Tab-separated table of C-alpha atoms and ligand atoms in Angstrom:
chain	number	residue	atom	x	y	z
A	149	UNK	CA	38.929	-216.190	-157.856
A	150	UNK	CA	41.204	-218.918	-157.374
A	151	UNK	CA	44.437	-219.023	-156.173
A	152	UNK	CA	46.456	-219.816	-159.800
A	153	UNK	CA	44.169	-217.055	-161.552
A	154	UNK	CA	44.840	-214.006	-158.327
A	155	UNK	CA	47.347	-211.690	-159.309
A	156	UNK	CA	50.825	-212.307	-157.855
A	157	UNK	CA	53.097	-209.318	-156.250
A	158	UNK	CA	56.703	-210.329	-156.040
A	159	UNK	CA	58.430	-208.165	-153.487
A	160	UNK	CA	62.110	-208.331	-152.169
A	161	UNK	CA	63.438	-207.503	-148.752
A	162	UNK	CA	66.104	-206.754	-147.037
A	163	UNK	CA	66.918	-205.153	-143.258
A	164	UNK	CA	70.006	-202.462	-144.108
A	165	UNK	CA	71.334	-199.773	-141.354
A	166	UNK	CA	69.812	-197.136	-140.767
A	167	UNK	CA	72.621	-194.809	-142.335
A	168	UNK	CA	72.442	-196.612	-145.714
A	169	UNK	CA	68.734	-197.204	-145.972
A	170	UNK	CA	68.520	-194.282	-148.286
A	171	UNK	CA	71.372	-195.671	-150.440
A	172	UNK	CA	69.730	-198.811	-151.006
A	173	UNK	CA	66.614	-197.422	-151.681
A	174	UNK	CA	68.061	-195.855	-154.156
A	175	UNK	CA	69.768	-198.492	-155.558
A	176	UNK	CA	66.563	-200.890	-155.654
A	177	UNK	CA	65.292	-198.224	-157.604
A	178	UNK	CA	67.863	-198.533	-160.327
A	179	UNK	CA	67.398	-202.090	-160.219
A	180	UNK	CA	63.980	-201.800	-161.475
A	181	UNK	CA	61.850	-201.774	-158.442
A	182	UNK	CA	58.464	-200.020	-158.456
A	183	UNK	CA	58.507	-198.715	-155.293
A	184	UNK	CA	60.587	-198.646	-152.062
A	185	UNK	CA	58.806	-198.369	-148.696
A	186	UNK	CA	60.930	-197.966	-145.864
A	187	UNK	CA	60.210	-199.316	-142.263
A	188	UNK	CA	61.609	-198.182	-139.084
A	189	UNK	CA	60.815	-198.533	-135.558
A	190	UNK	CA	58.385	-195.071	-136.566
A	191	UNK	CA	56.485	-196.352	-139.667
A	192	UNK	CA	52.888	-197.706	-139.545
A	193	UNK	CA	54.478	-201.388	-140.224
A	194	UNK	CA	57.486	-201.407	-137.947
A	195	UNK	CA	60.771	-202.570	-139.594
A	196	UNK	CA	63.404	-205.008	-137.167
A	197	UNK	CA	64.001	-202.750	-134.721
A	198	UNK	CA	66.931	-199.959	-133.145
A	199	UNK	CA	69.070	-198.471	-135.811
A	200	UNK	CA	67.827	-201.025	-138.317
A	201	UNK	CA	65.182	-200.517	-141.227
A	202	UNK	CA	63.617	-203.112	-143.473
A	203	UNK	CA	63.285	-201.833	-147.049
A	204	UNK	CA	60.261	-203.476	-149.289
A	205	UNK	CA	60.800	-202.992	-152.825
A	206	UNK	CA	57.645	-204.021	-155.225
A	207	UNK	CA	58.829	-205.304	-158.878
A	208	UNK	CA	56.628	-205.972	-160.993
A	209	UNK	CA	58.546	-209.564	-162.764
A	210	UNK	CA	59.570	-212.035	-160.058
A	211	UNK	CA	62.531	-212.719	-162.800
A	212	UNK	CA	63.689	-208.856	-161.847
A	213	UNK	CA	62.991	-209.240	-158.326
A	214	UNK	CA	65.339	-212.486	-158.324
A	215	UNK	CA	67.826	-210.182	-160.489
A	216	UNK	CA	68.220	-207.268	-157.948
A	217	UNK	CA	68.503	-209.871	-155.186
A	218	UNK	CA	71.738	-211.240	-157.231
A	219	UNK	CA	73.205	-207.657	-157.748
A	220	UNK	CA	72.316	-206.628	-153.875
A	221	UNK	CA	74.317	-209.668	-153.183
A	222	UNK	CA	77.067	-208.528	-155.163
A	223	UNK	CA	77.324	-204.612	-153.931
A	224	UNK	CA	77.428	-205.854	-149.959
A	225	UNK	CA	77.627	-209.806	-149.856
A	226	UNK	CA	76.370	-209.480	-145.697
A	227	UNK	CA	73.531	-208.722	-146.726
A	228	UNK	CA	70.733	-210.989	-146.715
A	229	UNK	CA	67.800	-209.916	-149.155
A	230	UNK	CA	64.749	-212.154	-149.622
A	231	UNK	CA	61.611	-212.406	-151.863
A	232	UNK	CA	58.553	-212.355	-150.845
A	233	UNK	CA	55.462	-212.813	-152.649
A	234	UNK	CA	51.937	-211.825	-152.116
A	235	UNK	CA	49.058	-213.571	-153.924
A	236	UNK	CA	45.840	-211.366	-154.388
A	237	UNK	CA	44.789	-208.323	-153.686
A	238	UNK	CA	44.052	-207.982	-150.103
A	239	UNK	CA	47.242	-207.209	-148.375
A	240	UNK	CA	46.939	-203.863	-150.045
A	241	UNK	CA	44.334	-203.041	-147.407
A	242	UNK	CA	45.715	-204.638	-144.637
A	243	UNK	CA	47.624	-201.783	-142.968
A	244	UNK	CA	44.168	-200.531	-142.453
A	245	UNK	CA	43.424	-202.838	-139.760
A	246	UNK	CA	46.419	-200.710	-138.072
A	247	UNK	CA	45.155	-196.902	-139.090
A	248	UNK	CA	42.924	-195.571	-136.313
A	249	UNK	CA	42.405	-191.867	-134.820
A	250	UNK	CA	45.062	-190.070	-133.041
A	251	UNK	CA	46.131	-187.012	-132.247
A	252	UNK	CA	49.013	-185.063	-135.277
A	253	UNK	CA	49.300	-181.742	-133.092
A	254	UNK	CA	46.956	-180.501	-130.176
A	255	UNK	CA	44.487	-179.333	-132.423
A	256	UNK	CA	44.231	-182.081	-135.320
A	257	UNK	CA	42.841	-185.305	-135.082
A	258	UNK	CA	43.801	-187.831	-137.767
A	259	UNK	CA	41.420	-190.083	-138.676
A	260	UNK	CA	40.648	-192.777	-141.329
A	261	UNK	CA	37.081	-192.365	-143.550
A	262	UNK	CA	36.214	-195.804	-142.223
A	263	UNK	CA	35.924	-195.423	-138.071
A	264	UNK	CA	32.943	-193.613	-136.668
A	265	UNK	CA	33.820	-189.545	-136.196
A	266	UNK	CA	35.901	-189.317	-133.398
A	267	UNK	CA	35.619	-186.296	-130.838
A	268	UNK	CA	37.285	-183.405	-132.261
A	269	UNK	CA	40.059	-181.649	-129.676
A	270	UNK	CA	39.030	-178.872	-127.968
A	271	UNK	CA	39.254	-175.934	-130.030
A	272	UNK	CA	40.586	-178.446	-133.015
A	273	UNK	CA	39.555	-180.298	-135.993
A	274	UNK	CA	38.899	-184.063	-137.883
A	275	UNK	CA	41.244	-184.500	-140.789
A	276	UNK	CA	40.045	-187.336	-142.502
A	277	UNK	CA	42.603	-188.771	-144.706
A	278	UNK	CA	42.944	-192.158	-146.535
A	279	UNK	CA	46.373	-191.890	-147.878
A	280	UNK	CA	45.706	-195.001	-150.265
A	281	UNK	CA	49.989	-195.421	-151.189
A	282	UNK	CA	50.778	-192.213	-150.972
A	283	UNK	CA	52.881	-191.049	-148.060
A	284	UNK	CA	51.518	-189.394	-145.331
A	285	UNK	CA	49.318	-191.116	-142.930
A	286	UNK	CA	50.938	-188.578	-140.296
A	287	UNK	CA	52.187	-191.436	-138.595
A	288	UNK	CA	55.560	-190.981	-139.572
A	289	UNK	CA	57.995	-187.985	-137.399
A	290	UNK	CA	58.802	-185.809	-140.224
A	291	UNK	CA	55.135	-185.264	-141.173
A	292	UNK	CA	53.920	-184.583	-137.575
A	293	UNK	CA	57.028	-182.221	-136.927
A	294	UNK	CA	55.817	-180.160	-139.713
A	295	UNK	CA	52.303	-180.415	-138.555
A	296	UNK	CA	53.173	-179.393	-135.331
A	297	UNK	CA	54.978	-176.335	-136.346
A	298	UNK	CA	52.293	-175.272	-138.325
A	299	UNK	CA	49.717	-175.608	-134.879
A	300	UNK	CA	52.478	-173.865	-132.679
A	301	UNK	CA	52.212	-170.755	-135.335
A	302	UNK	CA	48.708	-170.941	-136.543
A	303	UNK	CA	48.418	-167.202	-135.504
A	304	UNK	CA	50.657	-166.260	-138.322
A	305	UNK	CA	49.122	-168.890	-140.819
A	306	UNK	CA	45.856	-167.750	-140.430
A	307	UNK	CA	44.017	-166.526	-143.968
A	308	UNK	CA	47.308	-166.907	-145.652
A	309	UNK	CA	48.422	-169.255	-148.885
A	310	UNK	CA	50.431	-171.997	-148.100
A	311	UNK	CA	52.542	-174.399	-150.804
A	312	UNK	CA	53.092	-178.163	-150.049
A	313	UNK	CA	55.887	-179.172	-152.140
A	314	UNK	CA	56.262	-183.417	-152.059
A	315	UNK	CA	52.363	-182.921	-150.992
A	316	UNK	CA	52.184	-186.823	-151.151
A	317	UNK	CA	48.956	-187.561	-149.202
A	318	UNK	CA	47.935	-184.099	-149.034
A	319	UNK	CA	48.178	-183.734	-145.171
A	320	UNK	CA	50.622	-181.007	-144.567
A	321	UNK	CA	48.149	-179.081	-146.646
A	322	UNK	CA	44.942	-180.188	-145.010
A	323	UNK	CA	46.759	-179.558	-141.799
A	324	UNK	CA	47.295	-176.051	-142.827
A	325	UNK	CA	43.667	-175.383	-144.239
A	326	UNK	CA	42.119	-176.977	-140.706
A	327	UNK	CA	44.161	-174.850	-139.087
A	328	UNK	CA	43.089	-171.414	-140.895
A	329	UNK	CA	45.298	-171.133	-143.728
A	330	UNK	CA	42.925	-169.801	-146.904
A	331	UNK	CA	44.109	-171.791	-149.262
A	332	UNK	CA	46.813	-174.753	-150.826
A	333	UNK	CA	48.376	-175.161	-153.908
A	334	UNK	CA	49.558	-178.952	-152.965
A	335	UNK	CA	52.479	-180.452	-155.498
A	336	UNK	CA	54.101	-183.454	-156.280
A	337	UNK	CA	56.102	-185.180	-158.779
A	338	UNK	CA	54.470	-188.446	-158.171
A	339	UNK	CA	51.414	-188.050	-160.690
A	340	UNK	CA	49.273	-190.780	-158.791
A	341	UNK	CA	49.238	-188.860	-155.655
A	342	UNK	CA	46.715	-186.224	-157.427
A	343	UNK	CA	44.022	-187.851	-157.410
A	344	UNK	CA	44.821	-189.123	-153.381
A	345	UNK	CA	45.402	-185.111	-152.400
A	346	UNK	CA	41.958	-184.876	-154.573
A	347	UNK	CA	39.748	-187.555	-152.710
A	348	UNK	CA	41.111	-186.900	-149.513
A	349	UNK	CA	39.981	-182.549	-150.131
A	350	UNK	CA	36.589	-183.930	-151.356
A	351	UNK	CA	36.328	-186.185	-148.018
A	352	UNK	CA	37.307	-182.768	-145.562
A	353	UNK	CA	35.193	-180.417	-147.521
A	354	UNK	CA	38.206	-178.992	-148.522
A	355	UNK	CA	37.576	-179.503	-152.366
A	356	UNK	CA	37.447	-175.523	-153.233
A	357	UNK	CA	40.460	-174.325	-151.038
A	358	UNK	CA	42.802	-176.981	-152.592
A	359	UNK	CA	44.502	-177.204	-155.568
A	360	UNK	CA	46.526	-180.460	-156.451
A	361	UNK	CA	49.020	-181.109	-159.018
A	362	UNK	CA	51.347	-182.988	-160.465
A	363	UNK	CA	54.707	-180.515	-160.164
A	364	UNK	CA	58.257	-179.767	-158.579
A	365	UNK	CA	59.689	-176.406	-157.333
A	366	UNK	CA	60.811	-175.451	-160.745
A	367	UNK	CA	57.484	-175.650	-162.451
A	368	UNK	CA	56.051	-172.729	-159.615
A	369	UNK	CA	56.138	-169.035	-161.111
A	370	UNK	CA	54.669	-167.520	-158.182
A	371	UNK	CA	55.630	-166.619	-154.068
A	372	UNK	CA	53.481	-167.469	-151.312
A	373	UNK	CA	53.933	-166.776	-147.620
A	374	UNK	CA	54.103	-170.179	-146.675
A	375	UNK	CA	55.985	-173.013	-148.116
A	376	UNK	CA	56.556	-176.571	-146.527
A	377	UNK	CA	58.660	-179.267	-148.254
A	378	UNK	CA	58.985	-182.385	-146.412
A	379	UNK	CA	61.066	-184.572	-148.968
A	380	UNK	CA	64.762	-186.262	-147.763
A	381	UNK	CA	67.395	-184.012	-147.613
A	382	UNK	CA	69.310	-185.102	-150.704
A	383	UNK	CA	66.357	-183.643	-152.687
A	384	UNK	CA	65.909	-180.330	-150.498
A	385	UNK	CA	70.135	-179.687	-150.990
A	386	UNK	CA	69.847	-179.410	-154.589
A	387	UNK	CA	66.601	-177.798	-154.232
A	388	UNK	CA	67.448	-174.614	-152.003
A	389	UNK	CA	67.928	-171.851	-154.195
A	390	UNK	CA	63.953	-173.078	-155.936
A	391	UNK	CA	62.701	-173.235	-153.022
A	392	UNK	CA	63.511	-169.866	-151.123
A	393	UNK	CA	62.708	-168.734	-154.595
A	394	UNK	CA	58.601	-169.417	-153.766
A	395	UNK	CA	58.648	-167.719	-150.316
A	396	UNK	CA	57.101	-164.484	-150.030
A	397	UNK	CA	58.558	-161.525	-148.624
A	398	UNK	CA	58.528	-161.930	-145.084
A	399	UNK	CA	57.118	-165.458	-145.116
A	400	UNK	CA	57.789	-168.640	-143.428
A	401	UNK	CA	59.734	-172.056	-144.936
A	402	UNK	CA	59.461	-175.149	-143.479
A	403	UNK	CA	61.398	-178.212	-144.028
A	404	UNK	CA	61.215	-182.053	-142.890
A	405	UNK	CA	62.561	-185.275	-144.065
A	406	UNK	CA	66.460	-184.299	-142.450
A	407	UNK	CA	67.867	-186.374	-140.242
A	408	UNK	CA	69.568	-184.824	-136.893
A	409	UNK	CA	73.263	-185.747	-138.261
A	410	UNK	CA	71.847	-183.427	-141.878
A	411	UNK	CA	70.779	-180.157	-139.123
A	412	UNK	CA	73.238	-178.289	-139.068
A	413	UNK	CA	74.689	-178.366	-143.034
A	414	UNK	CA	70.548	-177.672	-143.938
A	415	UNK	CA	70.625	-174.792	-142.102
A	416	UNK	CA	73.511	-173.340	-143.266
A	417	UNK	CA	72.523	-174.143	-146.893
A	418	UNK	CA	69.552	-172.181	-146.586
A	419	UNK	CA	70.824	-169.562	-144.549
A	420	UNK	CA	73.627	-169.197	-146.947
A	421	UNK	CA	71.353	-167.896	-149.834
A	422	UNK	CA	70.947	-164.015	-150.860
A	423	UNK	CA	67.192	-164.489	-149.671
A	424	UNK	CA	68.501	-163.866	-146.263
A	425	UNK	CA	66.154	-165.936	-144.548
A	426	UNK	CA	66.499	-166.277	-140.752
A	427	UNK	CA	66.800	-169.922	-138.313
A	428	UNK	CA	63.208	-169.845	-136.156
A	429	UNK	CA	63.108	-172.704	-134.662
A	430	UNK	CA	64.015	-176.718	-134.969
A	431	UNK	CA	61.456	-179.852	-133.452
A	432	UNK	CA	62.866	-182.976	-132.917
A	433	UNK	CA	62.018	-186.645	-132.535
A	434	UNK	CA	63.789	-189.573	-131.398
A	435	UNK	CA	67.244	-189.972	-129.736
A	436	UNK	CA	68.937	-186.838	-131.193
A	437	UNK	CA	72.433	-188.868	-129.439
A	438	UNK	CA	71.458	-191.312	-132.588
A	439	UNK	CA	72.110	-188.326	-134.791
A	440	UNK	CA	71.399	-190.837	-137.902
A	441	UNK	CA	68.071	-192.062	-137.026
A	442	UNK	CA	66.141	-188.890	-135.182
A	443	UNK	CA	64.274	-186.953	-137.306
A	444	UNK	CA	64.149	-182.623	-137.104
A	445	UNK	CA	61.628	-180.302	-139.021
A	446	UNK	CA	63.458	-176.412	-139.522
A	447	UNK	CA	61.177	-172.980	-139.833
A	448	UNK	CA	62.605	-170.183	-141.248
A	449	UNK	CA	61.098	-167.253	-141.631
A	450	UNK	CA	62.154	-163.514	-143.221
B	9	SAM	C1	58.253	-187.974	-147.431
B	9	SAM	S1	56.927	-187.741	-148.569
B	9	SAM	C2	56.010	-186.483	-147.712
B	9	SAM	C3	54.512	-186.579	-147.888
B	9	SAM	C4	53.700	-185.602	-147.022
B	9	SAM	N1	53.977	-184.218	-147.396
B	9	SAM	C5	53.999	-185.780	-145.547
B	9	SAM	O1	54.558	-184.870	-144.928
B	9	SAM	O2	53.681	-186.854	-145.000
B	9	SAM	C6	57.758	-186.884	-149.842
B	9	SAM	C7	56.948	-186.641	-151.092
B	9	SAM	O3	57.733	-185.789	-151.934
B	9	SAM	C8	57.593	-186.179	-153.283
B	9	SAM	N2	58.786	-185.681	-153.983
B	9	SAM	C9	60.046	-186.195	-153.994
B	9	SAM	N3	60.866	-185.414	-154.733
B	9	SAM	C10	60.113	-184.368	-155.187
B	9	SAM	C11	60.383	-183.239	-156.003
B	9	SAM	N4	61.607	-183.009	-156.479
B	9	SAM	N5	59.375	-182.380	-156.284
B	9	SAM	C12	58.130	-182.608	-155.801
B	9	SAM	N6	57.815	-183.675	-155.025
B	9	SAM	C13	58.786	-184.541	-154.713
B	9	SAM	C14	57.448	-187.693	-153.212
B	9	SAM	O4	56.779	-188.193	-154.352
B	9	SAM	C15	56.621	-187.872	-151.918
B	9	SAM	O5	55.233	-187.903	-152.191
């Protein structure tokens, strides 16, 4: 194909603070983009560096790309946004150059359909997971603080039902089912992550014990004894009262995607409700000093 005739990918960027990242993302949503993907000094394709993150917002004109960058310009005129385009097709398989095996929890390998099988951990399991662009390569903190959780209480999880709410990728749920749960009812608003969660099931054998659709809290009728949710905090505030709606008697909650500077008001939001639902435990990551860029994952349970 040559170069005039290869599809062409306008994208702008622009490297924001940490504490407005979200803001902007937001914002570049508004303004039309496609899709927003966020890098930070913990993503798969590292953004500048300490406290700073580069968003990367696909559009799908160049003339609206060239349009946001105007309004950006006009919200906060230090900023310094930029289009970049991408000819072809390729560089949507270049971050796989970057995806090999390593280790989510102490008993859950991670590892891409396209490397040789690695050695399992002792005791452990190969997920095999090709998140195509959904989230959740397991690379970023929030996904492997939930994973984690679910390893440190596997006893409990065992031959239980667990709900992945904001499933993306379909790991949290693939995490639990490796790890003993007995089945997943994996959800997302995003209808093109189905048929990732779908292909990834078929790829662990996991096909039968998984089912994946396109869904939010409200849309659930039913409780199950474990629920995770790891979606940003702005969507789990609103979302509280849903949520604790879908745990089971006695069953466990946990959430990801809160910053360390969002703890404290998150648990108090869901300890606040009726449901009377009681603080386990919190895991951290990064410099919990830089309240606005570490990352916790909350269980309750009750
Ligand atoms: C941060 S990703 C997490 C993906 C994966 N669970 C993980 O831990 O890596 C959040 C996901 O939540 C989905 N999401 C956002 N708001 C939602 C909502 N209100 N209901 C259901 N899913 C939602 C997004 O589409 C996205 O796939």
């Amino acid at each position: 194909m040559s170069a005039e005739s290869e599809p062409r990918y306008p994208f702008v960027v622009v490297d924001v603070s940490a504490e407005v990242s979200d803001e902007l993302a937001a914002t570049l949503f508004e303004l039309g983009a496609s899709g927003v993907e966020e890098r930070d000094d913990q993503t798969l394709l590292r953004g500048v560096g300490a406290g700073r993150v580069t968003l990367v917002a696909s559009f799908a004109e160049r003339a609206e790309a060239e349009s946001a960058i105007e309004a950006l310009r006009e919200i906060d005129a230090t900023l310094t946004p930029r289009i970049e385009e991408v000819v072809g097709d390729a560089w949507r398989d270049a971050w796989k150059e970057h995806f090999a095996p390593f280790a989510l929890t102490p008993r859950i390998t991670v590892a891409p359909p396209w490397v040789e099988a690695p050695t399992p951990p002792a005791d452990g399991h190969v997920l095999w997971l090709e998140p195509g662009r959904a989230f959740g390569t397991g690379l970023h903190a929030t996904t492997s603080l939930v994973a984690e959780l679910l390893d440190a209480h596997a006893d409990e999880l065992s031959g239980k039902e667990l709900l992945d709410v904001g499933t993306g990728s379909g790991i949290l749920a693939f995490v639990a089912l490796k790890l003993g749960a007995s089945r997943a009812v994996a959800v997302d608003n995003d209808a093109d992550v189905i048929e990732v969660v779908e292909e990834n099931a078929e790829r662990n054998g996991l096909r039968d014990r998984v089912e994946a659709r396109e869904a939010t809290t409200e849309d659930i009728t039913r409780e199950f004894p474990w629920v995770v949710a790891n979606i940003e905090a702005r969507v789990l505030r609103p979302m509280a009262e849903d949520l604790v709606r879908l745990v089971a008697k006695g069953g466990w909650l946990i959430l990801s995607g809160i910053l360390e500077s969002e703890h404290d008001e998150i648990v108090a939001r869901y300890l606040g409700l009726p449901r009377g639902l009681r603080h386990v435990e919190t895991r951290r990551r990064g410099d919990a000093a830089a309240a606005d860029t570490a990352w916790v994952a909350i269980a309750f349970a009750g």
